[in-house]
Structure formats: C-alpha cells, structure tokens
mmCIF file of C-alpha atoms and ligand atoms in Angstrom:
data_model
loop_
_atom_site.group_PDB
_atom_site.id
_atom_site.type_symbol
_atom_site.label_atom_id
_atom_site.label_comp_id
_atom_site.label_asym_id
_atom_site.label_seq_id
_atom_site.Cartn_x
_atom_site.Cartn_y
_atom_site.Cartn_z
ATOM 1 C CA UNK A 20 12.310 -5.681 -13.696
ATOM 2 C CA UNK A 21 8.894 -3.874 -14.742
ATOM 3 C CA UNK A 22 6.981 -5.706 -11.887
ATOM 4 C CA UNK A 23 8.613 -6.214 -8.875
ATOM 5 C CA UNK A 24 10.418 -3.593 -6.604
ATOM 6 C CA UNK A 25 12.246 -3.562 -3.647
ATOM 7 C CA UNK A 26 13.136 -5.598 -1.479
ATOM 8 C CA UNK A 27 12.511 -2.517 0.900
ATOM 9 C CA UNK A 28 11.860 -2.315 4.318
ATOM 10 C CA UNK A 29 7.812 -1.758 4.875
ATOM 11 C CA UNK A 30 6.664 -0.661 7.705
ATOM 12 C CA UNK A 31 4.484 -3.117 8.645
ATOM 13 C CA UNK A 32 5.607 -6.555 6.938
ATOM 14 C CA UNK A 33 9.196 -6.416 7.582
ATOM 15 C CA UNK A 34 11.366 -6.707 4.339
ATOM 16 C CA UNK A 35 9.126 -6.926 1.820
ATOM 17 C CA UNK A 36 9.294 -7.553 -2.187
ATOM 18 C CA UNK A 37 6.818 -5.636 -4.101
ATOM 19 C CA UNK A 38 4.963 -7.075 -7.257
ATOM 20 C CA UNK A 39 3.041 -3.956 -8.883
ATOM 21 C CA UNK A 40 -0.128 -6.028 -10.448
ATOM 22 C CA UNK A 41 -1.336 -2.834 -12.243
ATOM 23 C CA UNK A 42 1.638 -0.176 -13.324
ATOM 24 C CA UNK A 43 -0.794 2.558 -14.809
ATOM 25 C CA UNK A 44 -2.821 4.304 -12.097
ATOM 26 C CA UNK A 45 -6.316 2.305 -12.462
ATOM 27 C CA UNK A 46 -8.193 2.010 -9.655
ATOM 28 C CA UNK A 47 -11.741 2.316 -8.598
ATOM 29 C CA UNK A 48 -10.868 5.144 -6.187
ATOM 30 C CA UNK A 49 -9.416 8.145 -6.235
ATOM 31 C CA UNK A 50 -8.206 8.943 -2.613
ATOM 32 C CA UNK A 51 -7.182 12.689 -1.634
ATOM 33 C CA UNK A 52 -4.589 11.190 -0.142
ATOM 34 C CA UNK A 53 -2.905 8.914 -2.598
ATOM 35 C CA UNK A 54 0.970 9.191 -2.784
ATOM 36 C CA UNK A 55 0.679 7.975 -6.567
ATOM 37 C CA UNK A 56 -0.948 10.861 -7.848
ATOM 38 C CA UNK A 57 -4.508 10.887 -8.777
ATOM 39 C CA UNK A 58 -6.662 8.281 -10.450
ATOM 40 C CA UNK A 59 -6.394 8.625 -14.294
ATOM 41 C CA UNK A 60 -8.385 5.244 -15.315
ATOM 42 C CA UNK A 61 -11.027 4.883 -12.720
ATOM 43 C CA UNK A 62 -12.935 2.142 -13.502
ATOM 44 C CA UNK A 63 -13.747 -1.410 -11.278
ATOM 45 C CA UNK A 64 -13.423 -3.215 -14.319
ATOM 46 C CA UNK A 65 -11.485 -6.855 -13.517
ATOM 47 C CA UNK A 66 -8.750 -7.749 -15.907
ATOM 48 C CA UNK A 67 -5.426 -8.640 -16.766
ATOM 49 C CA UNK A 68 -4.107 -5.456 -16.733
ATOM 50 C CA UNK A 69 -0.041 -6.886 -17.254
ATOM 51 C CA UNK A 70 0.394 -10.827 -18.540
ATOM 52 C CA UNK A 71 0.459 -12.625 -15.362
ATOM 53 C CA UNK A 72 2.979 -15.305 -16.727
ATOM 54 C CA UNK A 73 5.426 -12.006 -17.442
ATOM 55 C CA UNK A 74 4.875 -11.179 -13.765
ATOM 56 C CA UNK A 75 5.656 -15.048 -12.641
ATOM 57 C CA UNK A 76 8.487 -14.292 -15.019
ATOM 58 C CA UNK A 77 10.261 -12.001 -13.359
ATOM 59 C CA UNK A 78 9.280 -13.829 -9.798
ATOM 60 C CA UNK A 79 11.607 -16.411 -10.972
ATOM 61 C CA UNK A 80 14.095 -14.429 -12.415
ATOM 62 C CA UNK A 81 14.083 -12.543 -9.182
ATOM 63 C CA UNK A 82 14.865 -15.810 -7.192
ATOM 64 C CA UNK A 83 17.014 -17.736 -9.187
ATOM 65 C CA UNK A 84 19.949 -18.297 -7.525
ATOM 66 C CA UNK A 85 18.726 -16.834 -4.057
ATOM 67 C CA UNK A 86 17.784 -19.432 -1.399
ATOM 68 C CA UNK A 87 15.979 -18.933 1.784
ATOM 69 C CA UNK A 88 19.401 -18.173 3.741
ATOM 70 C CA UNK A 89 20.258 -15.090 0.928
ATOM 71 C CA UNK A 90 20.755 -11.993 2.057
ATOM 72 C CA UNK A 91 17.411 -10.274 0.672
ATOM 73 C CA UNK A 92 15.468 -12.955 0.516
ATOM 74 C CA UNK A 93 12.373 -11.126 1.676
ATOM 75 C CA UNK A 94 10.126 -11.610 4.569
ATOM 76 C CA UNK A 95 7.214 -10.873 2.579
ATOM 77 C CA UNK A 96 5.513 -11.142 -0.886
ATOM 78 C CA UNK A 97 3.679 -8.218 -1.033
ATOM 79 C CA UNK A 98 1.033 -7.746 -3.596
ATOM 80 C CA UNK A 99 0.044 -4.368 -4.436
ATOM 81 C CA UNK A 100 -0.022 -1.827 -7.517
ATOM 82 C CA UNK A 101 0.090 1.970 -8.771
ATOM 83 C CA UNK A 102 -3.518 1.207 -8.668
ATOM 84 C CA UNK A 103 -5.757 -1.611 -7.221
ATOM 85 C CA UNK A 104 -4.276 -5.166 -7.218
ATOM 86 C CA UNK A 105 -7.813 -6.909 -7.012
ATOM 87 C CA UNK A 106 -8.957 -4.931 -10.549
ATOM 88 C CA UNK A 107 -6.188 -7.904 -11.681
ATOM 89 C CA UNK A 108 -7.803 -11.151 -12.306
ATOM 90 C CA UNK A 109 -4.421 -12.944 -12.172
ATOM 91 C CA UNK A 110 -4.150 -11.749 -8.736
ATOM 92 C CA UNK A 111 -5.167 -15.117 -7.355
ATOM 93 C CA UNK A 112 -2.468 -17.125 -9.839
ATOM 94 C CA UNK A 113 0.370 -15.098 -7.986
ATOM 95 C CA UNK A 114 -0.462 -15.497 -4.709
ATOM 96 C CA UNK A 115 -1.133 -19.146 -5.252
ATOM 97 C CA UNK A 116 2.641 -19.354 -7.255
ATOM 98 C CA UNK A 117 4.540 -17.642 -4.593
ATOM 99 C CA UNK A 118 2.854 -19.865 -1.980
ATOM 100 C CA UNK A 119 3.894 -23.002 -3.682
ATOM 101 C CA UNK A 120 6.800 -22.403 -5.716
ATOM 102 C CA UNK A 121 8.535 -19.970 -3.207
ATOM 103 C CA UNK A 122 7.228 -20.454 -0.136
ATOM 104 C CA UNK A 123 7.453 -17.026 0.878
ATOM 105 C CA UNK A 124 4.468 -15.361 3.025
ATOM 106 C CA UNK A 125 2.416 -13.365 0.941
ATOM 107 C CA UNK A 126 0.520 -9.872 1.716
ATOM 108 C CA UNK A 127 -2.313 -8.244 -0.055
ATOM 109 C CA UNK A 128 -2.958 -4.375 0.088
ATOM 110 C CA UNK A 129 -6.197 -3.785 -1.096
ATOM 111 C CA UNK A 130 -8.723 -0.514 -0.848
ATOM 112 C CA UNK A 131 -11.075 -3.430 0.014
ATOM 113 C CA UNK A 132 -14.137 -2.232 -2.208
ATOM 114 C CA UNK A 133 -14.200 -4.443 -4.556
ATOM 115 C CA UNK A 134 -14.665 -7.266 -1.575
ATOM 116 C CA UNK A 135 -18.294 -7.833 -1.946
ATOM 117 C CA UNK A 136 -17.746 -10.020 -5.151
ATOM 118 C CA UNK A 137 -16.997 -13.219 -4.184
ATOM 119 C CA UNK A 138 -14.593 -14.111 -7.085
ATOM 120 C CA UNK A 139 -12.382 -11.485 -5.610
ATOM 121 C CA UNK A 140 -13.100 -13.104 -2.499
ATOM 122 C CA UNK A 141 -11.812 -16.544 -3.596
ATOM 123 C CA UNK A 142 -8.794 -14.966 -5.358
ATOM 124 C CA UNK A 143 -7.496 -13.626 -1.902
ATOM 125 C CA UNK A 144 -7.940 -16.557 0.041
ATOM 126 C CA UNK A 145 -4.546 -17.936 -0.232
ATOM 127 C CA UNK A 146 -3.030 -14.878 0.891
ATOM 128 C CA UNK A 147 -1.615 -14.839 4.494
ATOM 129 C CA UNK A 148 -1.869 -11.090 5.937
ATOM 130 C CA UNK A 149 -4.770 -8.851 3.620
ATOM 131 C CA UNK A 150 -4.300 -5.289 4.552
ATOM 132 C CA UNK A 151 -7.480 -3.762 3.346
ATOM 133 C CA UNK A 152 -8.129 0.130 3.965
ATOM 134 C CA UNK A 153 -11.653 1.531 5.004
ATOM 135 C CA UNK A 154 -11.378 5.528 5.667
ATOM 136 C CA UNK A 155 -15.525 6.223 5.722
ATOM 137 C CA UNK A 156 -18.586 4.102 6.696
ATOM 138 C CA UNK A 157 -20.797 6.885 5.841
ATOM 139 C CA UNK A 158 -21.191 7.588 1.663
ATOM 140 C CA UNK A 159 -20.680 11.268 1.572
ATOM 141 C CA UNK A 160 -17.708 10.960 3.665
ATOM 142 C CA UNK A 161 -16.771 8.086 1.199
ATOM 143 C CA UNK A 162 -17.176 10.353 -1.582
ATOM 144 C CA UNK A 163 -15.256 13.493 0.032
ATOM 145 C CA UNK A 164 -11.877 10.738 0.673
ATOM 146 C CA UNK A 165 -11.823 7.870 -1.630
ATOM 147 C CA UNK A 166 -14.073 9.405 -4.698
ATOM 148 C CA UNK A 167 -15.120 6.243 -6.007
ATOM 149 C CA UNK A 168 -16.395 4.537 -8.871
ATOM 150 C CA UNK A 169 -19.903 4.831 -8.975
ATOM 151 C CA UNK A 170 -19.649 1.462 -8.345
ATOM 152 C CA UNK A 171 -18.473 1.079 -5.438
ATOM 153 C CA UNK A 172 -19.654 4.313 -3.841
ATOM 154 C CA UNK A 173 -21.683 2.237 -1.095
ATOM 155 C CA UNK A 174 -20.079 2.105 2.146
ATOM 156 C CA UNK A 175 -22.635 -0.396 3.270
ATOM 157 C CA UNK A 176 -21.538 -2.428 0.068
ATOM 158 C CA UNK A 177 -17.621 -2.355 1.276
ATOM 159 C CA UNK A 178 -18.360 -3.348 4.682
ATOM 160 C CA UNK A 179 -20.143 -6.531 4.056
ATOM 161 C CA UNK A 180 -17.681 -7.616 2.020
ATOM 162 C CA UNK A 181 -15.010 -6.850 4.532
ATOM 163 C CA UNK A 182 -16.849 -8.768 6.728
ATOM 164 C CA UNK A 183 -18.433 -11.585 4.740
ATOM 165 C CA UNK A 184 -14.267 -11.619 3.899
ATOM 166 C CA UNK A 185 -13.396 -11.728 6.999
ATOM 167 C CA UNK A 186 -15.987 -15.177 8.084
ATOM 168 C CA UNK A 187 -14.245 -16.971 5.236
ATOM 169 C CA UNK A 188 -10.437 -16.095 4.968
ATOM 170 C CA UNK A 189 -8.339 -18.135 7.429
ATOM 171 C CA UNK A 190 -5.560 -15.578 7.165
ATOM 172 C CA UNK A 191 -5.462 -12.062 9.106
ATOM 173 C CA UNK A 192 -7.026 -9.027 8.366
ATOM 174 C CA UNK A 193 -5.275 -5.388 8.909
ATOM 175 C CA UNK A 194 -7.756 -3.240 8.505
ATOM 176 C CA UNK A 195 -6.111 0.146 7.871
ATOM 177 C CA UNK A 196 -8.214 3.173 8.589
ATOM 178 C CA UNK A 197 -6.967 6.751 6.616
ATOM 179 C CA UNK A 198 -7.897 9.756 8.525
ATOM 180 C CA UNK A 199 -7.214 13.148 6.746
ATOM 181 C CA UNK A 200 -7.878 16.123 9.199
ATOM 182 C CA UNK A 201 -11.486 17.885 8.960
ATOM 183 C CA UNK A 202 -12.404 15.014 5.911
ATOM 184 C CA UNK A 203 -13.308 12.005 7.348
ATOM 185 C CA UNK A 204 -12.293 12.492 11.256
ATOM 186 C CA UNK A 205 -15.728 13.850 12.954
ATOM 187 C CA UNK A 206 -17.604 12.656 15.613
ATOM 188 C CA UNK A 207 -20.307 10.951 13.540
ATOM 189 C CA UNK A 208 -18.049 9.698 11.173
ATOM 190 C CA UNK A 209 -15.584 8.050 13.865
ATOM 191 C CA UNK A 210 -18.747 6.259 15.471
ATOM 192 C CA UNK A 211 -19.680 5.114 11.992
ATOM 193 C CA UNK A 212 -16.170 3.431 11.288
ATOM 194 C CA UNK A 213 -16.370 1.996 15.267
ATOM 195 C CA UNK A 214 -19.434 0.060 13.884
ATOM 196 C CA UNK A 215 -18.258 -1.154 10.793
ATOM 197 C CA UNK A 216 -14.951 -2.192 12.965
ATOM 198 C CA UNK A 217 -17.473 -4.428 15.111
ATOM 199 C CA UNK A 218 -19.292 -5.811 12.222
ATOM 200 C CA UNK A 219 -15.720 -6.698 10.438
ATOM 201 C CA UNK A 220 -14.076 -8.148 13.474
ATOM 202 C CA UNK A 221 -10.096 -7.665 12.072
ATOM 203 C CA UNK A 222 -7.609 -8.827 13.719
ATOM 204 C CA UNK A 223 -5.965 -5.224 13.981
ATOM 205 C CA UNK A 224 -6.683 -2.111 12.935
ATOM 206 C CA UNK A 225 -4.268 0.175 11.542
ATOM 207 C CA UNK A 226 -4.881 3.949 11.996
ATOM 208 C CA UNK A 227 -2.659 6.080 9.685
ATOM 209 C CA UNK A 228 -2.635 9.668 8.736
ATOM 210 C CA UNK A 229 -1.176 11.826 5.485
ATOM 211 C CA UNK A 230 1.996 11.083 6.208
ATOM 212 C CA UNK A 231 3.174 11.408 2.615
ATOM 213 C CA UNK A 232 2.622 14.019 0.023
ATOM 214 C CA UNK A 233 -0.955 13.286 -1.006
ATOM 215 C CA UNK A 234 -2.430 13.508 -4.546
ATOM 216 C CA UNK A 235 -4.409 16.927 -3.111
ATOM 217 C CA UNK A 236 -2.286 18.972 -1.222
ATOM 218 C CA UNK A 237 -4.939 20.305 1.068
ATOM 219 C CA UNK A 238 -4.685 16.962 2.581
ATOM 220 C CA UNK A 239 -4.019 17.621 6.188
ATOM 221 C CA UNK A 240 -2.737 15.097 8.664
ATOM 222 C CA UNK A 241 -3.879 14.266 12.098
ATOM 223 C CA UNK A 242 -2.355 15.920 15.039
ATOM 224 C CA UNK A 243 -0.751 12.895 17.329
ATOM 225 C CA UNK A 244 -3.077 13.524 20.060
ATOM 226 C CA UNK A 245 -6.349 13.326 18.057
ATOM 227 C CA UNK A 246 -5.101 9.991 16.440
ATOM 228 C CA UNK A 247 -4.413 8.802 20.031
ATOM 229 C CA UNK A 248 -8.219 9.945 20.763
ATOM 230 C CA UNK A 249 -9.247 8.126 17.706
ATOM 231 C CA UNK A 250 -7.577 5.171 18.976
ATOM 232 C CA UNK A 251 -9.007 5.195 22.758
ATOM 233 C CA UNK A 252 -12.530 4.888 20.958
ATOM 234 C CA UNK A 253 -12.286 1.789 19.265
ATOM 235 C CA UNK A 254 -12.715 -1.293 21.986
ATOM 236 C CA UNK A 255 -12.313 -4.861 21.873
ATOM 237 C CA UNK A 256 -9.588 -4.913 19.311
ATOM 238 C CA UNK A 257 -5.951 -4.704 18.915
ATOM 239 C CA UNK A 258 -5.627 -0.799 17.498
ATOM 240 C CA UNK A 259 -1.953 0.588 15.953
ATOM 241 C CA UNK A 260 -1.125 3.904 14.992
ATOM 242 C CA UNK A 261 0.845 3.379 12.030
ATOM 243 C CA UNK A 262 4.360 5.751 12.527
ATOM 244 C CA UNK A 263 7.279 6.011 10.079
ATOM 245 C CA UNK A 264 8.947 3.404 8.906
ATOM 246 C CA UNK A 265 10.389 0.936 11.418
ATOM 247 C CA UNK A 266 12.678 -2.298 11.871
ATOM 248 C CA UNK A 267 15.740 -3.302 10.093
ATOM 249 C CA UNK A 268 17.625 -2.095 7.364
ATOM 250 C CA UNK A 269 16.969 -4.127 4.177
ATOM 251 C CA UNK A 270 20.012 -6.288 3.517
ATOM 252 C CA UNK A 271 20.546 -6.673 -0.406
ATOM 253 C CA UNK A 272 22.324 -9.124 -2.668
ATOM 254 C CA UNK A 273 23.588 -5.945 -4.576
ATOM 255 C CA UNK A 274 24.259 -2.461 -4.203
ATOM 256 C CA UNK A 275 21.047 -0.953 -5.576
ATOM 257 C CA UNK A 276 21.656 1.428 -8.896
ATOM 258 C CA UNK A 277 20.079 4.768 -9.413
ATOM 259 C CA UNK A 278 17.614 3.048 -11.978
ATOM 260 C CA UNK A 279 16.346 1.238 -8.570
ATOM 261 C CA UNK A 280 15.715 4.363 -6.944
ATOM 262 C CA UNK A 281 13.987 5.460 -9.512
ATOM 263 C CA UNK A 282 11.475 2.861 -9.708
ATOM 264 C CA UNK A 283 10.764 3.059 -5.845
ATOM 265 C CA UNK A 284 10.277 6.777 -6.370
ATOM 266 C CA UNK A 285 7.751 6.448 -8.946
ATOM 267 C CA UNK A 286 5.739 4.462 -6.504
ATOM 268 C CA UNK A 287 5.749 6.579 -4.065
ATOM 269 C CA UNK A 288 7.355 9.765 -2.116
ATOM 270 C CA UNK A 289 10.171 9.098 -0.139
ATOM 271 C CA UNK A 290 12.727 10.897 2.368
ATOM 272 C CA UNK A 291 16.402 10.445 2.310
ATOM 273 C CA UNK A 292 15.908 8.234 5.599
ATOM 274 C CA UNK A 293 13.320 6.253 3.984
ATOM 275 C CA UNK A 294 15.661 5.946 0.973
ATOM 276 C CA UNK A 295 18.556 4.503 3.198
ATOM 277 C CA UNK A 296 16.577 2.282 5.390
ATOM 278 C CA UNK A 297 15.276 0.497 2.513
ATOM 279 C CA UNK A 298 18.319 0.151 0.118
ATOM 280 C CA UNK A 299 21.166 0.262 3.011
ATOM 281 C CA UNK A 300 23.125 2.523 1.178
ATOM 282 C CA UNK A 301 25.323 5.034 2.986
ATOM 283 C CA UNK A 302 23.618 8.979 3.642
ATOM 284 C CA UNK A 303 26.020 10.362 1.114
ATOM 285 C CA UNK A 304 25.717 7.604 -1.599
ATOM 286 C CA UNK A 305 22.456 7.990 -1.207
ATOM 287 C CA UNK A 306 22.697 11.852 -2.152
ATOM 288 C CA UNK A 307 25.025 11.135 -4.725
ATOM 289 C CA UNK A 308 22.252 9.315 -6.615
ATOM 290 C CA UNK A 309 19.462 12.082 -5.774
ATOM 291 C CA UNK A 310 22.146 14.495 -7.052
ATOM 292 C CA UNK A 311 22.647 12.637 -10.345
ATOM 293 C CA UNK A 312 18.428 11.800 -10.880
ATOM 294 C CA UNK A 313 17.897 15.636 -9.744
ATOM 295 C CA UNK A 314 20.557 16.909 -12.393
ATOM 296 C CA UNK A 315 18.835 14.612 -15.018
ATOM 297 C CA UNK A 316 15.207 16.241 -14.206
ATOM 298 C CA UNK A 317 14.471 12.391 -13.352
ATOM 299 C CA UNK A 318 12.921 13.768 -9.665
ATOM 300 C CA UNK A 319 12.168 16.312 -8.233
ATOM 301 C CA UNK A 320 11.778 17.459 -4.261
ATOM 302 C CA UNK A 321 8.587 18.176 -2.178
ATOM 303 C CA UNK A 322 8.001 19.117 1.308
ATOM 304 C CA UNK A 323 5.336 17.527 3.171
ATOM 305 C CA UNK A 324 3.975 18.452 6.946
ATOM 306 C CA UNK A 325 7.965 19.814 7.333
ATOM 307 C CA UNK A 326 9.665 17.069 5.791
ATOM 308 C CA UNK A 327 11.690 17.029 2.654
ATOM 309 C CA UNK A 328 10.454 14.011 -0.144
ATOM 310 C CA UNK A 329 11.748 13.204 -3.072
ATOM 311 C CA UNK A 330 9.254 11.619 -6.225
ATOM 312 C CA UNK A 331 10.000 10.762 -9.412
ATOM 313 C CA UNK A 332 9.051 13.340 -12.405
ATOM 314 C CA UNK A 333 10.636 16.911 -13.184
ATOM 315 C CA UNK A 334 10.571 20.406 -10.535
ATOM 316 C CA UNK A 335 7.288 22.221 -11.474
HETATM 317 S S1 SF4 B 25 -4.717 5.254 -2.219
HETATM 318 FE FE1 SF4 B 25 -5.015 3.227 -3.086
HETATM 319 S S2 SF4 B 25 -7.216 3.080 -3.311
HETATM 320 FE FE2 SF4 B 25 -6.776 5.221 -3.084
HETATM 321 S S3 SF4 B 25 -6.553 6.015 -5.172
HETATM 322 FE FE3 SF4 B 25 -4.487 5.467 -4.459
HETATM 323 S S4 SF4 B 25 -4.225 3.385 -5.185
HETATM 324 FE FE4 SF4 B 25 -6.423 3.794 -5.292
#
C-alpha cells in the first residue's frame, strides 16, 4: 500500500485509516514544528500530485473483504499527507468515494491556508470533521512558525477563509492552534488568535504544543500551566488541550509486519507506547521489530522534551 496507512489509533478521531494525498513533502508551509521534516517543494500550486484512481485503488483493495463488523474497520477516513492534502485536486473525489462507496466518516487535516479559494472550499464540503490548524493571526508571527509561501503569507487571507469555510460547511470544524514556546505564544499574539477564534466560530479548538520532534530542534514546547493559561483566555467556545495519544488500542485484521512500521515511521516520530497502542502488538514484539529496522539502518532514535522516538532514516 503506497497510500494508505494505519489503521492506528489517532488521538483525536478514534481508529483512524490514513490516505497520504501527497507522499513527497509539498506543502505551502514550512512549520518549525513539523514532525515530517522540513518543506522541500514549497509551492501552493493545486494538482494531482499521486493518480487519484491509484489512491481509490488501494481504498478498495484495503476493504475488500472487510465489512463494517471487521475487526479494523476504522472509525475514521482520515485525509491527510507528508505535505498538504488540499494542494491535491482529487482531494474532493476521495472524500466524496469514501462517503458513498464506504460509508465510513471522513476527516480532513488541513494547514487551512489555502481556504480562501473557494474551489478548495467546495472540495471539502463533503467531509464530516475538517481539522484545520491556525498557529498566528499576526504575519510576522506567521512567518517566524509556518514560513509560508509567499502566497499565503497573509494571516488576514487564512482567516477569512476559515471563516467564510466555516458559514458554508455543514460539518465541524477543529480548529487546532500550534503554540511553540517564545514563537508564537505572547501576549499580543494570543489576543490576535482570540479574535480570529471569534471571527471563525469552530466548533472546538484544539490547543497543542511540540510534542514531537519538530523539523527545527529549537522548537520548544509549552509548559502545562501556560497552555492551561492559554486556554482560560479563549471564551465562548469549547477549548481542548490536545495530550498524548488516547482511547483504545487499534484492533487489526493482521499482525502488522515491520514493513508497516516502517511506513508509520516515515510519517511521523513515534514512541514505543505510541507504536503499541496503534498496532496492538506486544512491548517486546514491538522491540523485536525496532531491533531488526535499527540493525538494518532503516530508523534511527531521537529524544524529544525527555522522551525516546523512533523515525524512519539512518543514526546521524
Ligand atoms: S506541519 Fe503541516 S502545514 Fe506545516 S509544514 Fe508540516 S505538513 Fe506543512
């Protein structure tokens, strides 16, 4: 499978089956923070980066044989990529199959800048949960954490899309705000993303930190205590600080191979928890298949904020 991944157990959508729209890393920002390394095509240029009747493919593939009562059948449909799913202009086609053919629940996670065009718009609105981010409402905090595109470098820009989104999509909106210690967390800039929360209206918002090893490494999280601060100042909505992973164990049809942690790896960082929780795989098969990737130079380990992570790629 070159487009799908998982099932794995997401934190926020339950078990969840991954279709990576855009395998390179092309995207029209280039976060400090990404876990997929930094942005080597940046560009907000809309096309069809994979075939999307290969990706449709392997959808069916995936689910032949597997009814709604299969263990792993997944919870979610979650769209998302290396890069930025909506750069994909087959992105609407594959929501619109899984709705109909599979009847599964699908998920978008989006950076949300590229919002304000209202094909992109369109595309979405089939989806049932879009998870957008926004980590700045002022541009040269914009620029410090999400170095975009030129573009798409207006803040003002990506909030009236979010919100011009938001009037027309009958689905919900997570709206997942990014703060990275002494970047995009001061007073001003807090007020700034309070507003843009008010013009936007979500239906949650989602406060996360660098939980992950980031593409720059002076990436610093946010103590516990400041993101509870954070929280306290944004009124009138339902507000979640986004934790570790959570919820049930994924349940698969198969004993996932070391090839499978390999692909999840590439995608992102991962612990040896995180590893477990999503394939259900005992602690010490677990480390029997690090062992064998590690001997192989497939991975290699790096610690983040005190924990231990394992990505994909050889010990530098
Ligand atoms: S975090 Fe998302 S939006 Fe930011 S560079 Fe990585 S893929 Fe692009």
């Amino acid at each position: 499978m070159k487009h799908l991944f998982g099932p794995v157990n997401s934190r926020r959508l339950g078990l969840s089956l991954g279709v990576d729209l855009v395998p390179a890393k092309i995207c029209n920002f280039n976060c400090i923070y990404c876990e997929v390394g930094v942005t080597t095509g940046l560009t907000v240029k809309r096309r069809e980066y994979t075939p999307t009747a290969e990706i449709i493919a392997e959808l069916e593939e995936f689910f032949a044989g597997l009814d709604s009562e299969s263990a792993g059948w997944p919870d979610f449909v979650t769209l998302t990529s290396s890069g930025e799913p909506t750069l994909h202009t087959g992105i609407g086609d594959v929501i619109r199959y899984v709705k109909q053919e599979l009847e599964i629940p699908v998920a978008v996670l989006t950076n949300g800048a590229l919002l304000f065009d209202p094909q992109v718009r369109l595309d979405l609105l089939a989806a049932d949960i879009v998870v957008p981010s926004l980590d700045a409402a002022r541009p040269e905090t914009l620029a410090a954490i999400n170095r975009p595109a030129a573009e798409c470098a207006d803040p003002r820009q990506i909030v009236e899309g979010l919100a011009a989104f938001a009037e027309e999509f009958g689905g919900e909106i997570w709206l997942e705000i990014l703060l990275a210690a002494g970047v995009n967390d001061s007073e001003k800039d807090i007020d700034a993303l309070v507003a843009a929360v008010e013009r936007i209206r979500p239906d949650r918002v989602q406060l996360n930190t660098v939980v992950r090893p980031p593409a720059e490494s002076w990436a610093r999280p946010l103590s516990e205590e400041r993101i509870k601060e954070v929280a306290g100042r944004f009124k009138d909505c339902r507000v979640e600080i986004i934790a570790d992973y959570s919820g049930r164990a994924a349940v698969r049809p198969e004993r996932p191979q070391k090839q499978e942690i390999l692909e999840m790896l590439k995608r992102r960082p991962c612990t040896r928890t995180d590893i477990r929780e999503a394939t259900g795989l005992a602690g010490e098969d677990v480390d029997r298949l690090l062992n064998e990737l590690a001997e192989a130079s497939l991975i290699r380990e790096t610690m983040h904020d005190g924990r231990k992570y394992y990505q994909a790629g050889k010990q530098r």
